[in-house]
CSV table of C-alpha atoms in Angstrom, one decimal:
chain,number,residue,atom,x,y,z
L,942,UNK,CA,0.0,0.0,0.0
L,943,UNK,CA,1.4,3.4,-0.9
L,944,UNK,CA,2.3,6.0,1.6
L,945,UNK,CA,-0.4,8.3,0.2
L,946,UNK,CA,-3.1,5.7,0.6
L,947,UNK,CA,-2.1,5.1,4.2
L,948,UNK,CA,-2.0,8.8,5.2
L,949,UNK,CA,-5.6,9.5,3.9
L,950,UNK,CA,-7.0,6.3,5.3
L,951,UNK,CA,-7.8,4.7,1.9
L,952,UNK,CA,-7.8,0.9,2.3
L,953,UNK,CA,-7.2,1.0,6.0
L,954,UNK,CA,-9.9,0.0,8.5
L,955,UNK,CA,-8.4,1.7,11.6
L,956,UNK,CA,-8.8,5.3,10.3
L,957,UNK,CA,-12.6,4.9,10.1
L,958,UNK,CA,-14.5,3.5,13.2
L,959,UNK,CA,-16.8,0.7,12.5
L,960,UNK,CA,-19.8,2.6,13.9
L,961,UNK,CA,-19.1,5.9,12.1
L,962,UNK,CA,-22.2,5.5,9.8
L,963,UNK,CA,-24.4,4.9,12.9
L,964,UNK,CA,-23.1,7.9,14.7
L,965,UNK,CA,-23.6,10.1,11.6
L,966,UNK,CA,-27.2,9.0,11.3
L,967,UNK,CA,-27.8,9.7,15.0
L,968,UNK,CA,-26.3,13.2,14.7
L,969,UNK,CA,-28.4,13.9,11.6
L,970,UNK,CA,-31.6,12.7,13.4
L,971,UNK,CA,-30.8,14.9,16.5
L,972,UNK,CA,-30.1,17.9,14.2
L,973,UNK,CA,-33.4,17.4,12.4
L,974,UNK,CA,-35.3,17.1,15.7
L,975,UNK,CA,-33.7,20.3,17.0
L,976,UNK,CA,-34.7,22.1,13.8
L,977,UNK,CA,-38.3,20.8,14.1
L,978,UNK,CA,-38.5,22.0,17.7
L,979,UNK,CA,-37.1,25.5,16.7
L,980,UNK,CA,-39.6,25.8,13.8
L,981,UNK,CA,-42.5,24.8,16.0
L,982,UNK,CA,-41.5,27.3,18.7
L,983,UNK,CA,-41.2,30.0,16.1
L,984,UNK,CA,-44.6,29.2,14.7
L,985,UNK,CA,-46.1,29.3,18.2
L,986,UNK,CA,-44.5,32.6,18.9
L,987,UNK,CA,-45.7,34.2,15.7
L,988,UNK,CA,-49.2,32.9,16.2
L,989,UNK,CA,-49.3,34.4,19.7
L,990,UNK,CA,-48.1,37.7,18.5
L,991,UNK,CA,-49.8,38.3,15.2
L,992,UNK,CA,-49.6,42.1,15.3
L,993,UNK,CA,-45.8,42.0,15.8
L,994,UNK,CA,-45.2,39.5,13.0
L,995,UNK,CA,-43.6,41.6,10.2
L,996,UNK,CA,-46.7,43.1,8.6
L,997,UNK,CA,-44.3,45.1,6.6
L,998,UNK,CA,-45.1,48.4,8.3
L,999,UNK,CA,-45.2,50.2,11.6
L,1000,UNK,CA,-44.2,53.5,13.2
L,1001,UNK,CA,-41.3,54.1,10.9
L,1002,UNK,CA,-42.5,52.5,7.7
L,1003,UNK,CA,-45.7,53.0,5.6
L,1004,UNK,CA,-48.6,50.5,5.6
L,1005,UNK,CA,-49.7,50.6,2.0
L,1006,UNK,CA,-53.4,50.6,0.9
L,1007,UNK,CA,-54.8,51.1,-2.6
L,1008,UNK,CA,-55.5,54.8,-2.0
L,1009,UNK,CA,-52.3,55.7,-0.2
L,1010,UNK,CA,-50.5,54.8,3.1
L,1011,UNK,CA,-50.5,55.2,6.8
L,1012,UNK,CA,-48.3,54.4,9.8
L,1013,UNK,CA,-49.2,52.7,13.1
L,1014,UNK,CA,-47.7,52.4,16.6
L,1015,UNK,CA,-49.1,49.6,18.8
L,1016,UNK,CA,-49.0,49.9,22.6
L,1017,UNK,CA,-46.4,47.8,24.5
L,1018,UNK,CA,-49.1,46.1,26.6
L,1019,UNK,CA,-51.2,44.8,23.7
L,1020,UNK,CA,-50.8,41.1,24.7
L,1021,UNK,CA,-53.1,39.7,22.1
L,1022,UNK,CA,-56.2,41.7,23.0
L,1023,UNK,CA,-58.4,43.7,20.6
L,1024,UNK,CA,-57.2,47.3,20.6
L,1025,UNK,CA,-58.9,50.6,20.3
L,1026,UNK,CA,-57.1,53.2,18.1
L,1027,UNK,CA,-56.9,56.9,17.5
L,1028,UNK,CA,-56.9,57.7,13.7
L,1029,UNK,CA,-55.0,60.9,13.4
L,1030,UNK,CA,-55.2,63.4,10.5
L,1031,UNK,CA,-52.1,65.7,10.3
L,1032,UNK,CA,-52.1,69.4,9.5
L,1033,UNK,CA,-51.3,71.1,6.2
L,1034,UNK,CA,-47.9,70.2,4.8
L,1035,UNK,CA,-47.3,67.6,7.4
L,1036,UNK,CA,-47.2,63.8,7.1
L,1037,UNK,CA,-47.6,60.6,9.1
L,1038,UNK,CA,-43.9,60.7,10.0
L,1039,UNK,CA,-44.5,64.0,11.8
L,1040,UNK,CA,-47.4,62.6,13.8
L,1041,UNK,CA,-45.3,59.5,14.8
L,1042,UNK,CA,-42.5,61.8,16.0
L,1043,UNK,CA,-44.8,63.6,18.4
L,1044,UNK,CA,-43.7,62.3,21.8
L,1045,UNK,CA,-46.7,63.6,23.8
L,1046,UNK,CA,-49.2,62.1,21.4
L,1047,UNK,CA,-47.3,58.8,21.5
L,1048,UNK,CA,-47.2,58.9,25.3
L,1049,UNK,CA,-51.0,59.6,25.4
L,1050,UNK,CA,-51.8,56.6,23.2
L,1051,UNK,CA,-49.5,54.4,25.3
L,1052,UNK,CA,-51.1,55.5,28.5
L,1053,UNK,CA,-54.5,54.7,27.1
L,1054,UNK,CA,-53.3,51.3,25.8
L,1055,UNK,CA,-54.5,52.1,22.3
L,1056,UNK,CA,-52.9,52.2,18.9
L,1057,UNK,CA,-51.8,55.4,17.3
L,1058,UNK,CA,-52.6,55.5,13.6
L,1059,UNK,CA,-51.2,58.4,11.5
L,1060,UNK,CA,-52.7,58.9,8.1
L,1061,UNK,CA,-50.9,60.4,5.1
L,1062,UNK,CA,-52.6,63.1,3.2
L,1063,UNK,CA,-52.0,63.2,-0.6
L,1064,UNK,CA,-49.6,66.1,-1.3
L,1065,UNK,CA,-49.5,66.6,2.5
L,1066,UNK,CA,-53.1,68.0,2.6
L,1067,UNK,CA,-56.7,66.7,2.6
L,1068,UNK,CA,-59.3,66.7,-0.1
L,1069,UNK,CA,-62.9,67.3,1.0
L,1070,UNK,CA,-65.8,69.0,-0.8
L,1071,UNK,CA,-64.7,72.6,-0.1
L,1072,UNK,CA,-60.9,72.2,0.2
L,1073,UNK,CA,-58.6,74.5,-1.8
L,1074,UNK,CA,-57.2,71.5,-3.7
L,1075,UNK,CA,-58.3,68.0,-4.6
L,1076,UNK,CA,-55.8,65.2,-5.2
L,1077,UNK,CA,-57.9,62.1,-4.4
L,1078,UNK,CA,-61.1,60.8,-2.9
L,1079,UNK,CA,-60.1,61.0,0.8
L,1080,UNK,CA,-63.4,59.5,1.9
L,1081,UNK,CA,-62.5,56.3,0.0
L,1082,UNK,CA,-59.0,56.5,1.3
L,1083,UNK,CA,-60.2,56.6,5.0
L,1084,UNK,CA,-62.4,53.6,4.4
L,1085,UNK,CA,-59.4,51.7,2.8
L,1086,UNK,CA,-57.3,52.5,5.9
L,1087,UNK,CA,-59.9,51.3,8.3
L,1088,UNK,CA,-60.6,48.1,6.4
L,1089,UNK,CA,-56.8,47.4,6.2
L,1090,UNK,CA,-56.4,48.2,9.9
L,1091,UNK,CA,-58.9,45.7,11.2
L,1092,UNK,CA,-57.7,43.0,8.8
L,1093,UNK,CA,-54.0,43.4,9.4
L,1094,UNK,CA,-53.9,44.3,13.1
L,1095,UNK,CA,-56.0,43.4,16.2
L,1096,UNK,CA,-58.0,46.6,16.0
L,1097,UNK,CA,-61.6,46.9,17.1
L,1098,UNK,CA,-63.6,48.7,14.5
L,1099,UNK,CA,-66.1,49.9,17.1
L,1100,UNK,CA,-63.4,51.6,19.2
L,1101,UNK,CA,-61.9,54.1,16.9
L,1102,UNK,CA,-61.4,57.8,17.6
L,1103,UNK,CA,-60.9,60.2,14.7
L,1104,UNK,CA,-58.7,63.1,15.6
L,1105,UNK,CA,-57.1,65.9,13.6
L,1106,UNK,CA,-55.4,69.2,13.6
L,1107,UNK,CA,-55.9,72.2,11.4
L,1108,UNK,CA,-56.6,71.0,7.8
L,1109,UNK,CA,-56.8,67.5,9.3
L,1110,UNK,CA,-59.4,68.8,11.8
L,1111,UNK,CA,-61.5,70.0,8.8
L,1112,UNK,CA,-61.3,66.5,7.4
L,1113,UNK,CA,-62.6,65.3,10.7
L,1114,UNK,CA,-65.6,67.7,10.5
L,1115,UNK,CA,-66.5,66.4,7.0
L,1116,UNK,CA,-66.3,62.8,8.1
L,1117,UNK,CA,-68.5,63.4,11.1
L,1118,UNK,CA,-71.0,65.2,8.9
L,1119,UNK,CA,-71.0,62.5,6.2
L,1120,UNK,CA,-70.6,59.4,8.4
L,1121,UNK,CA,-71.3,60.1,12.0
L,1122,UNK,CA,-70.8,56.5,13.1
L,1123,UNK,CA,-67.6,55.9,11.2
L,1124,UNK,CA,-65.7,56.6,14.4
L,1125,UNK,CA,-66.9,56.2,18.0
L,1126,UNK,CA,-65.9,59.8,18.5
L,1127,UNK,CA,-64.4,62.7,16.6
L,1128,UNK,CA,-61.8,65.2,18.1
L,1129,UNK,CA,-61.0,68.1,15.8
L,1130,UNK,CA,-58.5,70.8,16.9
L,1131,UNK,CA,-58.2,74.2,15.2
L,1132,UNK,CA,-60.2,73.4,12.0
L,1133,UNK,CA,-63.8,73.3,10.9
L,1134,UNK,CA,-65.9,73.4,7.7
L,1135,UNK,CA,-64.8,75.5,4.7
L,1136,UNK,CA,-67.2,77.5,2.4
L,1137,UNK,CA,-69.4,76.5,0.8
L,1138,UNK,CA,-70.2,74.4,3.9
L,1139,UNK,CA,-72.6,71.4,3.8
L,1140,UNK,CA,-76.3,72.3,3.8
L,1141,UNK,CA,-77.0,69.5,6.3
L,1142,UNK,CA,-75.3,66.5,7.9
L,1143,UNK,CA,-76.4,62.9,8.2
L,1144,UNK,CA,-78.1,61.5,11.3
L,1145,UNK,CA,-77.5,60.6,14.0
L,1146,UNK,CA,-75.7,63.2,16.0
L,1147,UNK,CA,-72.0,62.1,16.4
L,1148,UNK,CA,-69.8,62.3,19.4
L,1149,UNK,CA,-67.7,65.4,18.5
L,1150,UNK,CA,-65.5,67.4,20.8
L,1151,UNK,CA,-63.8,70.5,19.3
L,1152,UNK,CA,-60.9,72.4,20.7
L,1153,UNK,CA,-59.8,75.9,19.4
L,1154,UNK,CA,-57.6,78.8,20.4
L,1155,UNK,CA,-59.1,82.3,20.6
L,1156,UNK,CA,-55.8,83.8,19.4
L,1157,UNK,CA,-55.6,81.4,16.4
L,1158,UNK,CA,-54.7,83.5,13.3
L,1159,UNK,CA,-54.2,80.5,11.0
L,1160,UNK,CA,-57.7,79.2,11.4
L,1161,UNK,CA,-59.5,81.9,13.4
L,1162,UNK,CA,-62.6,80.9,15.3
L,1163,UNK,CA,-64.7,83.2,13.2
L,1164,UNK,CA,-63.2,81.9,9.9
L,1165,UNK,CA,-61.2,83.9,7.3
L,1166,UNK,CA,-60.6,84.3,3.6
L,1167,UNK,CA,-57.5,82.3,2.7
L,1168,UNK,CA,-57.4,83.4,-0.9
L,1169,UNK,CA,-60.0,85.0,-3.3
L,1170,UNK,CA,-63.0,82.7,-3.3
L,1171,UNK,CA,-61.5,80.3,-0.7
L,1172,UNK,CA,-62.8,80.8,2.8
L,1173,UNK,CA,-62.8,78.9,6.1
L,1174,UNK,CA,-66.1,78.8,7.8
L,1175,UNK,CA,-66.6,79.8,11.4
L,1176,UNK,CA,-66.7,77.3,14.2
L,1177,UNK,CA,-70.1,78.6,15.4
L,1178,UNK,CA,-71.6,78.1,11.9
L,1179,UNK,CA,-70.0,74.6,11.7
L,1180,UNK,CA,-71.7,73.6,14.9
L,1181,UNK,CA,-75.0,74.9,13.8
L,1182,UNK,CA,-74.8,72.8,10.7
L,1183,UNK,CA,-73.7,69.6,12.4
L,1184,UNK,CA,-76.1,69.8,15.2
L,1185,UNK,CA,-79.1,71.9,14.2
L,1186,UNK,CA,-81.1,70.9,17.2
L,1187,UNK,CA,-78.2,70.4,19.6
L,1188,UNK,CA,-78.0,73.4,22.0
L,1189,UNK,CA,-74.6,73.9,23.6
L,1190,UNK,CA,-74.8,74.9,27.3
L,1191,UNK,CA,-72.1,76.1,29.6
L,1192,UNK,CA,-70.3,73.1,31.0
L,1193,UNK,CA,-67.6,72.2,33.5
L,1194,UNK,CA,-64.2,72.9,31.7
L,1195,UNK,CA,-62.2,69.9,30.8
L,1196,UNK,CA,-58.9,69.3,32.5
L,1197,UNK,CA,-56.3,68.0,30.0
L,1198,UNK,CA,-53.5,65.7,31.0
L,1199,UNK,CA,-50.2,67.3,30.3
L,1200,UNK,CA,-51.8,70.7,29.9
L,1201,UNK,CA,-53.4,71.2,33.3
L,1202,UNK,CA,-52.6,74.9,33.4
L,1203,UNK,CA,-54.5,75.5,30.1
L,1204,UNK,CA,-57.7,77.4,31.0
L,1205,UNK,CA,-60.7,76.2,29.0
L,1206,UNK,CA,-64.1,77.6,28.6
L,1207,UNK,CA,-66.5,74.8,27.4
L,1208,UNK,CA,-70.0,74.4,26.2
L,1209,UNK,CA,-71.7,71.0,25.7
L,1210,UNK,CA,-74.9,69.6,24.4
L,1211,UNK,CA,-77.1,67.1,26.4
L,1212,UNK,CA,-76.0,63.6,25.5
L,1213,UNK,CA,-78.7,61.8,23.5
L,1214,UNK,CA,-80.0,58.3,24.2
L,1215,UNK,CA,-77.9,57.0,21.3
L,1216,UNK,CA,-74.7,58.5,22.8
L,1217,UNK,CA,-74.5,61.6,20.5
L,1218,UNK,CA,-73.0,64.7,22.1
L,1219,UNK,CA,-71.3,67.9,20.9
L,1220,UNK,CA,-68.7,69.9,22.9
L,1221,UNK,CA,-66.8,73.1,22.2
L,1222,UNK,CA,-63.8,74.1,24.4
L,1223,UNK,CA,-61.9,77.3,23.8
L,1224,UNK,CA,-58.5,78.5,25.2
L,1225,UNK,CA,-56.6,81.7,25.0
L,1226,UNK,CA,-53.8,80.3,22.9
L,1227,UNK,CA,-53.1,80.1,19.2
L,1228,UNK,CA,-52.8,77.5,16.5
L,1229,UNK,CA,-51.4,74.3,18.0
L,1230,UNK,CA,-52.6,70.7,18.8
L,1231,UNK,CA,-52.8,69.4,22.4
L,1232,UNK,CA,-52.4,65.6,23.0
L,1233,UNK,CA,-54.5,65.9,26.1
L,1234,UNK,CA,-57.5,66.6,24.0
L,1235,UNK,CA,-57.2,63.2,22.4
L,1236,UNK,CA,-57.3,61.6,25.8
L,1237,UNK,CA,-60.3,63.8,26.8
L,1238,UNK,CA,-62.2,62.7,23.6
L,1239,UNK,CA,-61.3,59.1,24.1
L,1240,UNK,CA,-62.8,59.1,27.6
L,1241,UNK,CA,-66.0,60.6,26.2
L,1242,UNK,CA,-66.7,57.6,24.0
L,1243,UNK,CA,-69.9,55.9,25.1
L,1244,UNK,CA,-69.4,52.5,26.7
């Protein structure tokens, strides 16, 4: 036998144990069993956490729908339960990314144990019947988002709060007028109808709580002409259209979490048997959103 054949074990029995084939098969079986257990564990984990399981979107990446996109942040204590959510409409020339970077809004949603959903306006604005520009059918877009939300995530369709600021608040007003039961409650801040305003709104009366600053120059309480032929309606007129028979009475001012020093003057209608109620709260400040108003509106949702 040549030296080369001896060195590499060819033709020699002592370089290969007699049970080597058995050991190899045993190792292979063990490896296969370990892999099966790992896969089973992974499947169980993903099944128990469906909302975490790479839906391809979240707080830092867009969830795509046929009409556009949105972003979502889920609370850390979700633990498989059905979640409520605030559907937030950003202001003019903002985007969902800006909403998601709002630490106070994120903290509010986390404290309430609900999802924060930030919508993306086409061209960073909203298209409603009297808006200055029209880029898409935003009513269809909102429905596409809601349908996708409840299909993709553990979101309860009956526990949705629609909130918005400025131009996004105007979109909230038009949604409340057109579909008063689309959301369990509506929380517009610093924005109302534009002219020409709707002649009437659909029944029943929604749960709508509006916040506005008396020193707001961007969207004044009394409305203003933005450009020739383009005018914001007044908050007073908007309320008279939405709730023609709902009289607002002086009410105990709301105390907003995180803005306890903000003095509010509030008026509220009598809550109806079906839960509908209107509320208007004014403060001395200007044009800015307040995360505490979202929490106030969430707690006003009928049980």
